Coordinates of C-alpha atoms in Angstrom, one line a residue:
Chain A
M1056 CA 17.4 -9.9 46.1
R1057 CA 14.7 -12.6 47.2
L1058 CA 11.8 -9.4 47.5
P1059 CA 12.0 -8.4 43.9
R1060 CA 12.0 -12.6 42.2
L1061 CA 8.8 -12.0 45.0
L1062 CA 7.5 -9.6 43.3
F1063 CA 8.3 -10.5 39.0
I1064 CA 6.7 -13.4 40.6
A1065 CA 4.0 -11.6 42.3
L1066 CA 3.2 -9.5 39.2
L1067 CA 3.5 -12.6 36.6
L1068 CA 0.5 -14.2 38.4
V1069 CA -1.3 -10.8 38.6
C1070 CA -0.3 -11.1 34.6
A1071 CA -2.2 -14.2 33.9
I1072 CA -5.1 -13.8 36.0
P1073 CA -7.2 -11.3 33.6
V1074 CA -5.8 -14.3 30.5
A1075 CA -6.7 -16.8 32.1
G1076 CA -9.7 -15.6 32.6
I1077 CA -11.1 -14.4 29.1
S1078 CA -10.4 -18.3 28.0
G1079 CA -13.0 -20.2 25.5
P1080 CA -15.6 -19.0 23.0
D1081 CA -15.8 -15.7 24.6
A1082 CA -12.8 -14.3 24.8
D1083 CA -12.9 -15.1 20.3
L1084 CA -15.6 -13.5 20.2
A1085 CA -14.3 -10.7 22.1
R1086 CA -11.0 -11.0 19.7
G1087 CA -13.3 -11.4 17.0
E1088 CA -14.8 -7.8 18.2
A1089 CA -12.1 -6.1 18.4
L1090 CA -10.0 -7.4 15.7
F1091 CA -13.4 -6.3 13.5
N1092 CA -13.0 -2.0 14.5
T1093 CA -10.2 -2.1 11.5
C1094 CA -13.2 -3.8 8.7
A1095 CA -16.1 -1.2 10.2
A1096 CA -14.5 1.5 8.7
C1097 CA -15.4 -0.4 5.2
H1098 CA -18.2 -2.4 6.1
G1099 CA -19.9 -0.3 8.8
D1100 CA -19.9 -0.9 12.5
Q1101 CA -22.6 -3.1 11.8
G1102 CA -21.7 -4.8 8.3
Q1103 CA -24.1 -3.6 7.1
G1104 CA -21.4 -2.8 4.1
D1105 CA -20.8 0.9 2.3
A1106 CA -21.3 1.3 -1.8
L1107 CA -19.5 4.1 -2.3
L1108 CA -16.5 2.4 -0.6
L1109 CA -16.7 -1.1 -2.9
A1110 CA -17.2 -2.5 0.9
P1111 CA -20.5 -5.3 1.0
G1112 CA -22.8 -6.0 3.7
I1113 CA -20.9 -9.2 5.5
G1114 CA -23.2 -8.9 8.4
G1115 CA -24.5 -12.2 9.1
L1116 CA -22.5 -14.3 7.1
S1117 CA -21.6 -17.7 7.8
P1118 CA -18.1 -18.0 10.0
W1119 CA -17.3 -20.9 7.6
Y1120 CA -17.8 -18.4 4.0
V1121 CA -15.9 -15.2 5.6
E1122 CA -13.2 -17.9 7.1
A1123 CA -12.7 -19.4 3.5
Q1124 CA -12.3 -15.6 1.9
I1125 CA -10.0 -14.1 4.3
R1126 CA -8.1 -17.3 3.3
K1127 CA -8.0 -16.4 -0.2
F1128 CA -7.3 -13.2 0.0
Q1129 CA -4.3 -13.7 1.9
T1130 CA -3.2 -15.9 -0.4
G1131 CA -3.7 -13.7 -2.8
V1132 CA -6.2 -16.8 -4.6
R1133 CA -8.4 -14.1 -4.5
G1134 CA -8.2 -10.2 -5.0
A1135 CA -4.8 -10.0 -6.7
H1136 CA -5.9 -9.0 -10.4
P1137 CA -5.2 -5.9 -11.8
N1138 CA -8.6 -5.3 -12.6
D1139 CA -10.3 -6.8 -8.7
I1140 CA -10.7 -3.1 -7.0
A1141 CA -12.7 -3.5 -4.2
G1142 CA -10.5 -7.2 -3.9
L1143 CA -7.2 -5.5 -4.8
R1144 CA -8.3 -3.0 -1.0
M1145 CA -9.2 -6.6 0.3
R1146 CA -6.2 -8.6 -0.1
P1147 CA -4.0 -5.7 2.3
M1148 CA -6.5 -5.8 4.5
S1149 CA -7.0 -9.7 5.4
R1150 CA -3.0 -9.2 5.6
L1151 CA -3.5 -7.7 8.8
L1152 CA -5.2 -10.8 10.4
R1153 CA -2.2 -13.1 11.2
T1154 CA -2.6 -15.6 12.5
D1155 CA -5.5 -19.0 12.6
T1156 CA -6.8 -17.9 15.2
D1157 CA -7.7 -14.1 14.4
T1158 CA -9.1 -15.6 11.9
K1159 CA -11.6 -17.8 13.2
A1160 CA -12.5 -15.0 15.9
V1161 CA -13.6 -11.4 12.9
A1162 CA -15.1 -14.5 11.6
A1163 CA -16.7 -15.7 14.1
Y1164 CA -18.3 -12.2 15.5
I1165 CA -18.7 -11.1 12.3
G1166 CA -21.4 -13.8 12.2
T1167 CA -23.0 -12.2 15.7
L1168 CA -23.8 -9.1 13.3
P1169 CA -27.6 -8.3 11.7
E1170 CA -27.8 -9.1 8.5
P1171 CA -28.0 -6.3 6.3
P1172 CA -31.9 -5.7 5.3
T1173 CA -32.7 -5.1 1.6
R1174 CA -32.0 -2.3 0.1
V1175 CA -33.1 -2.3 -3.6
T1176 CA -30.5 -0.6 -5.6
L1177 CA -29.9 -2.5 -9.2
D1178 CA -33.7 -2.0 -12.1
G1179 CA -33.5 -6.7 -12.6
D1180 CA -37.0 -7.7 -13.2
A1181 CA -37.3 -11.0 -10.5
A1182 CA -40.3 -12.3 -12.4
R1183 CA -37.5 -12.7 -15.2
G1184 CA -34.6 -13.3 -12.9
A1185 CA -36.6 -16.6 -11.6
P1186 CA -36.5 -19.4 -14.1
L1187 CA -32.7 -17.8 -14.0
Y1188 CA -32.1 -18.8 -10.8
A1189 CA -32.3 -22.5 -11.8
P1190 CA -29.4 -23.9 -11.8
C1191 CA -27.8 -21.5 -8.9
I1192 CA -30.5 -24.1 -6.6
A1193 CA -28.5 -26.9 -6.8
C1194 CA -24.9 -25.4 -4.4
H1195 CA -27.0 -22.1 -2.6
G1196 CA -30.6 -23.7 -2.5
I1197 CA -34.4 -22.6 -2.9
D1198 CA -34.1 -20.4 -0.7
G1199 CA -30.3 -18.1 -1.0
K1200 CA -29.1 -19.9 1.7
G1201 CA -26.2 -21.6 0.6
N1202 CA -25.1 -24.9 1.7
P1203 CA -22.1 -25.9 3.7
A1204 CA -21.7 -28.6 2.4
L1205 CA -20.5 -27.2 -1.4
Q1206 CA -18.9 -24.5 0.2
A1207 CA -21.5 -22.6 -1.3
P1208 CA -22.5 -18.8 0.5
S1209 CA -25.6 -17.6 1.0
L1210 CA -26.7 -15.2 -1.9
H1211 CA -28.3 -12.3 0.8
S1212 CA -26.6 -9.3 0.0
S1213 CA -25.9 -6.3 -1.3
D1214 CA -26.5 -6.4 -4.9
W1215 CA -24.7 -4.4 -6.2
Y1216 CA -21.6 -6.9 -5.1
Q1217 CA -23.5 -10.2 -6.6
L1218 CA -23.6 -7.8 -9.4
T1219 CA -19.4 -7.2 -9.1
Q1220 CA -19.0 -10.9 -8.2
L1221 CA -20.6 -12.3 -11.2
K1222 CA -19.2 -9.8 -13.8
N1223 CA -16.0 -10.1 -12.0
F1224 CA -16.5 -14.9 -12.8
K1225 CA -17.7 -14.0 -15.8
A1226 CA -14.4 -11.3 -16.8
G1227 CA -12.1 -15.1 -14.5
I1228 CA -11.3 -11.7 -12.2
R1229 CA -12.7 -14.0 -9.7
G1230 CA -12.8 -18.3 -10.0
R1231 CA -8.9 -18.9 -10.8
A1232 CA -7.2 -22.3 -11.5
D1233 CA -6.3 -22.4 -7.7
D1234 CA -9.8 -21.5 -6.1
P1235 CA -11.8 -25.6 -6.6
F1236 CA -14.9 -23.7 -5.6
G1237 CA -14.7 -19.7 -7.1
V1238 CA -14.1 -21.5 -10.9
M1239 CA -17.4 -23.8 -10.5
M1240 CA -19.0 -20.0 -10.3
R1241 CA -17.7 -18.8 -13.7
P1242 CA -19.6 -21.2 -16.6
M1243 CA -22.6 -20.5 -13.7
A1244 CA -22.4 -17.3 -14.1
M1245 CA -20.9 -17.4 -18.0
M1246 CA -25.2 -18.8 -18.3
L1247 CA -26.0 -15.0 -17.7
V1248 CA -26.0 -13.5 -21.0
D1249 CA -26.1 -9.9 -20.5
E1250 CA -25.5 -7.8 -17.4
Q1251 CA -29.5 -7.8 -17.5
A1252 CA -29.9 -11.2 -17.1
M1253 CA -27.4 -10.6 -13.4
K1254 CA -29.3 -7.9 -12.7
D1255 CA -32.5 -9.7 -13.6
V1256 CA -31.4 -12.8 -11.2
I1257 CA -30.2 -10.3 -8.3
A1258 CA -33.6 -9.3 -8.6
H1259 CA -35.2 -12.7 -7.7
V1260 CA -32.7 -14.2 -5.2
Q1261 CA -33.7 -10.1 -3.1
T1262 CA -37.4 -11.3 -3.1
L1263 CA -36.5 -15.0 -1.9
G1264 CA -36.9 -16.0 2.4
R1265 CA -34.2 -14.3 4.4
Chain B
M663 CA 28.1 6.1 3.6
I664 CA 24.3 6.4 3.0
E665 CA 24.8 3.2 0.8
R666 CA 25.5 1.1 4.3
Y667 CA 23.1 1.8 5.0
L668 CA 20.8 1.3 1.8
V669 CA 22.2 -0.3 -0.3
A670 CA 22.4 2.5 -3.8
A671 CA 20.8 -0.2 -6.6
S672 CA 20.3 2.5 -10.0
S673 CA 22.4 4.4 -12.1
Y674 CA 21.7 8.1 -10.0
A675 CA 20.6 6.7 -6.4
Q676 CA 24.8 7.5 -5.6
D677 CA 24.7 10.8 -7.0
I678 CA 21.5 11.8 -4.6
D679 CA 23.4 9.4 -1.5
N680 CA 26.6 13.1 -2.2
L681 CA 24.0 15.2 -2.0
I682 CA 22.7 14.3 0.8
L683 CA 25.4 13.9 2.7
L684 CA 26.9 17.5 1.2
I685 CA 23.0 19.1 2.7
A686 CA 24.2 16.7 5.9
V687 CA 27.8 17.9 5.6
L688 CA 27.1 21.6 5.2
V689 CA 23.7 21.8 7.7
G690 CA 26.3 19.8 10.3
F691 CA 28.8 22.0 10.2
W692 CA 27.3 25.4 11.2
L693 CA 24.5 24.1 14.0
V694 CA 27.7 23.1 15.9
L695 CA 28.5 25.9 14.9
C696 CA 26.3 27.5 16.1
E697 CA 25.1 25.8 19.4
V698 CA 29.3 26.5 20.1
V699 CA 29.0 30.1 20.1
F700 CA 25.0 30.2 21.8
F701 CA 26.9 28.0 25.3
Y702 CA 30.5 30.3 24.8
F703 CA 28.0 33.2 24.7
I704 CA 26.5 31.5 27.8
W705 CA 29.0 30.9 29.9
R706 CA 31.0 34.0 29.5
F707 CA 28.1 36.1 30.2
R708 CA 26.0 34.4 32.6
A709 CA 25.2 35.8 35.7
R710 CA 27.7 37.5 37.6
D711 CA 27.6 40.1 41.0
G712 CA 28.1 43.5 40.2
H713 CA 27.2 42.9 36.4
K714 CA 23.8 44.8 35.0
A715 CA 21.4 42.7 32.7
E716 CA 22.1 44.4 28.8
Y717 CA 20.0 44.6 26.5
V718 CA 21.6 44.8 22.6
S719 CA 19.9 46.3 20.0
G720 CA 22.3 45.6 16.9
E721 CA 23.1 48.4 15.3
N722 CA 26.4 48.6 16.8
K723 CA 28.6 47.1 13.3
A724 CA 30.6 44.4 15.7
H725 CA 27.3 43.2 16.7
K726 CA 25.4 43.3 13.2
R727 CA 28.8 41.4 12.0
W728 CA 28.1 38.1 14.7
I729 CA 25.2 38.1 11.9
T730 CA 26.0 39.7 8.6
I731 CA 29.0 37.2 8.1
P732 CA 27.3 33.6 8.9
H733 CA 25.0 35.3 7.1
L734 CA 27.2 35.7 3.9
L735 CA 28.8 32.1 5.1
V736 CA 25.0 29.8 5.2
L737 CA 24.4 32.1 1.3
V738 CA 28.0 30.8 -0.7
C739 CA 26.9 27.3 1.3
D740 CA 23.4 27.0 -0.4
V741 CA 25.9 27.9 -4.1
F742 CA 27.3 24.5 -4.0
I743 CA 24.1 23.0 -2.6
I744 CA 21.8 24.6 -5.5
Y745 CA 24.9 23.8 -8.0
G746 CA 24.5 19.9 -6.3
A747 CA 21.1 20.2 -6.0
V748 CA 19.6 21.0 -9.7
R749 CA 22.5 18.6 -11.4
V750 CA 21.1 15.5 -10.2
W751 CA 17.4 17.2 -10.3
V752 CA 18.2 17.8 -13.8
N753 CA 19.8 14.3 -14.9
V754 CA 16.5 11.8 -12.6
K755 CA 13.9 14.0 -13.1
Q756 CA 14.2 16.3 -15.9
T757 CA 15.9 14.2 -18.4
L758 CA 14.3 11.4 -20.3
P759 CA 17.8 9.1 -21.8
P760 CA 16.1 6.7 -24.5
P761 CA 14.4 3.4 -23.3
D762 CA 15.6 0.0 -23.5
A763 CA 11.9 -1.3 -22.8
T764 CA 9.1 0.5 -20.8
V765 CA 6.4 -0.4 -17.9
R766 CA 4.0 0.3 -16.9
V767 CA 3.4 1.5 -13.2
I768 CA -0.4 1.4 -11.8
G769 CA -1.0 2.8 -7.9
Q770 CA -4.6 2.0 -7.3
Q771 CA -6.1 1.2 -2.8
W772 CA -4.1 -0.4 -1.4
A773 CA -1.5 -2.3 -4.5
W774 CA 0.8 -1.6 -7.9
T775 CA 0.0 -3.7 -10.9
F776 CA 3.4 -3.2 -12.9
V777 CA 2.9 -4.5 -16.6
H778 CA 6.0 -6.4 -18.3
P779 CA 6.0 -6.2 -21.8
G780 CA 6.7 -9.3 -22.9
A781 CA 8.3 -12.0 -24.8
D782 CA 8.7 -8.6 -28.1
G783 CA 9.5 -6.1 -25.4
K784 CA 7.1 -3.9 -26.2
L785 CA 3.4 -3.1 -24.3
D786 CA 0.3 -2.8 -25.0
T787 CA 0.6 -6.2 -27.1
A788 CA -0.8 -9.8 -26.4
D789 CA 2.2 -10.4 -25.0
D790 CA 2.2 -8.2 -22.0
I791 CA 2.6 -8.8 -18.1
A792 CA 1.1 -7.8 -16.0
K793 CA 1.7 -8.4 -12.3
I794 CA -0.1 -7.2 -8.9
D795 CA 2.8 -6.4 -6.3
E796 CA 6.3 -7.5 -8.8
L797 CA 8.2 -5.5 -10.2
H798 CA 10.2 -7.5 -12.6
V799 CA 13.4 -6.1 -14.1
E800 CA 16.3 -6.3 -15.4
V801 CA 19.9 -5.4 -14.4
G802 CA 21.5 -2.6 -16.8
K803 CA 18.6 -1.7 -18.1
T804 CA 17.2 1.9 -18.8
Y805 CA 13.2 1.9 -18.1
H806 CA 10.9 4.6 -19.0
Y807 CA 8.4 3.8 -16.2
E808 CA 4.4 5.3 -17.2
L809 CA 2.8 6.1 -13.7
S810 CA -0.8 6.7 -13.0
A811 CA -3.6 6.2 -10.5
R812 CA -6.3 5.2 -10.6
D813 CA -7.4 6.7 -7.5
V814 CA -6.1 9.0 -5.5
L815 CA -2.7 10.0 -5.0
H816 CA 0.4 7.6 -4.4
S817 CA 3.2 7.3 -4.8
F818 CA 5.7 4.9 -6.2
S819 CA 8.9 5.1 -4.2
V820 CA 11.9 2.9 -5.2
P821 CA 14.5 3.3 -1.4
V822 CA 17.2 1.6 -3.5
F823 CA 16.7 3.4 -6.0
R824 CA 16.3 6.6 -4.4
L825 CA 13.8 7.3 -6.8
K826 CA 9.5 9.2 -5.5
Q827 CA 7.3 10.3 -7.8
D828 CA 3.3 11.2 -6.6
A829 CA 1.3 9.5 -8.5
V830 CA -1.7 11.2 -10.1
P831 CA -5.2 10.4 -11.5
G832 CA -6.0 11.6 -14.9
R833 CA -2.2 11.3 -15.3
I834 CA 0.3 9.6 -16.8
I835 CA 4.1 10.3 -15.8
R836 CA 7.0 9.6 -17.3
G837 CA 10.8 8.6 -15.5
W838 CA 12.8 6.1 -15.9
F839 CA 15.4 4.5 -14.1
E840 CA 18.3 2.1 -14.7
P841 CA 18.5 -1.2 -11.9
T842 CA 22.3 -1.7 -11.0
K843 CA 22.6 -4.1 -8.5
T844 CA 20.4 -7.5 -8.7
G845 CA 18.3 -8.1 -5.8
E846 CA 14.9 -8.0 -5.0
Y847 CA 14.0 -5.0 -2.9
S848 CA 11.2 -3.0 -1.7
V849 CA 8.2 -1.0 -3.6
Q850 CA 6.3 1.2 -1.2
C851 CA 4.1 4.0 -1.6
A852 CA 5.0 7.9 -0.3
E853 CA 1.9 9.4 -0.8
I854 CA -1.1 8.7 1.9
C855 CA -3.7 7.6 0.2
G856 CA -6.1 5.3 2.7
M857 CA -6.5 3.2 5.6
G858 CA -4.2 0.6 3.7
H859 CA -1.5 2.7 2.5
G860 CA 0.7 1.6 5.4
L861 CA 0.2 -2.0 3.5
M862 CA 0.6 -1.2 -0.1
G863 CA 3.9 -2.5 -0.3
A864 CA 5.6 -4.1 -3.5
R865 CA 8.4 -5.7 -4.0
I866 CA 10.7 -4.2 -7.4
M867 CA 13.3 -7.7 -8.7
I868 CA 16.5 -6.4 -10.4
E869 CA 17.5 -9.8 -12.5
T870 CA 19.9 -10.5 -14.7
P871 CA 19.5 -11.8 -18.4
G872 CA 19.1 -14.6 -18.5
E873 CA 17.2 -15.0 -14.6
H874 CA 14.8 -12.1 -17.2
A875 CA 14.3 -13.7 -20.1
A876 CA 13.3 -16.6 -17.9
W877 CA 11.1 -15.2 -16.0
V878 CA 9.2 -13.5 -18.8
A879 CA 8.9 -17.3 -20.7
G880 CA 7.5 -18.5 -17.2
Q881 CA 4.2 -16.1 -17.3
K882 CA 1.3 -16.3 -18.8
P883 CA 0.2 -13.1 -21.4
L884 CA -2.8 -11.1 -19.1
S885 CA -2.5 -7.6 -21.6
L886 CA -4.3 -4.9 -19.8
A887 CA -5.1 -2.5 -22.3
S888 CA -8.2 -0.7 -20.2
A889 CA -5.3 -0.5 -17.1
R890 CA -3.9 2.3 -17.2

């Protein structure tokens, strides 16, 4: 009777060694990297994005922003409109992250990935877009790098994605009443009178220093 | 019997259960009988001293009977199965009883959009109610569904209805159901549609007329003329 019990305790201790050995920030990043495998199927192994899959570049995004967006997808604040094609794909994927720790871990890992290089896919006019960007400066900054205090993310991501999101804000697909920071973007997007104005302001953002 | 394990909540669920049961009993009977005969033969003609192995060519009439008689009996069983299957198929898939209401079901990676008629009971009007992953229906009403897919193949599956219908991009497929039991049940996608397929679940809420009217009254209309 005694030997099996000792063996059992010894086995428990052996199992505990690797768990104890990987606690702390490194463990979170390792966990985040493992969880990111699922995201990589669409967003790419370096978070570079894939326009064909409607998956924007997410490498280097601020962890607070990624975390906030995952929570919005999880709770249906974002990605719950029938015409939000890409958002409806993210909605179930976000729910694979079952705990806050996992959400934080994957957000932290995404923050360590390199920012994808600028790739122009739209025919916007940066010169015409410069004055249109003036109202955006208050929150997103003159360099477009965002301001965490105002929950304003960096705008340095795929241009086609920026266009889709501006259209979504304008059409009420994104920025519901229960999304306090998203709802602030709705009137801002409405200031851009048409699609060309959106493309122009995005073209200007693409010229800003990273 | 199947209902003990999975609620039957549509007017045709019991017919489908009976058909599955009929097939299971007939096939099960032949499976057990064949296994008994095979094991009997293995025991009866086991290796014994003084007996040489013999090749049976199957030309002897007495031997051939072991094939032809069960074969004919299985064909008789098939007649019962085909009769039952065609009867159910015609009722479920080839008949469209007059509807009390119509709902639009749209599959896309990886969510279901359900467009319900508003208080006017008609689709494509200003009071349509579009919901993601939530279908609300009234018990005892005959519904038509207009099923479509926005991107790839999906399959609209409601296990408690015993209903499964593929959704094909570019086509609008019409079908029907009549909920017979109130409650909240699962809706699934039953066709591999990408990496999020397994997460493409939704809920169907079968409500009493009063509950359904209250739900409709509490919804903000969201017309989706373009969402088909």
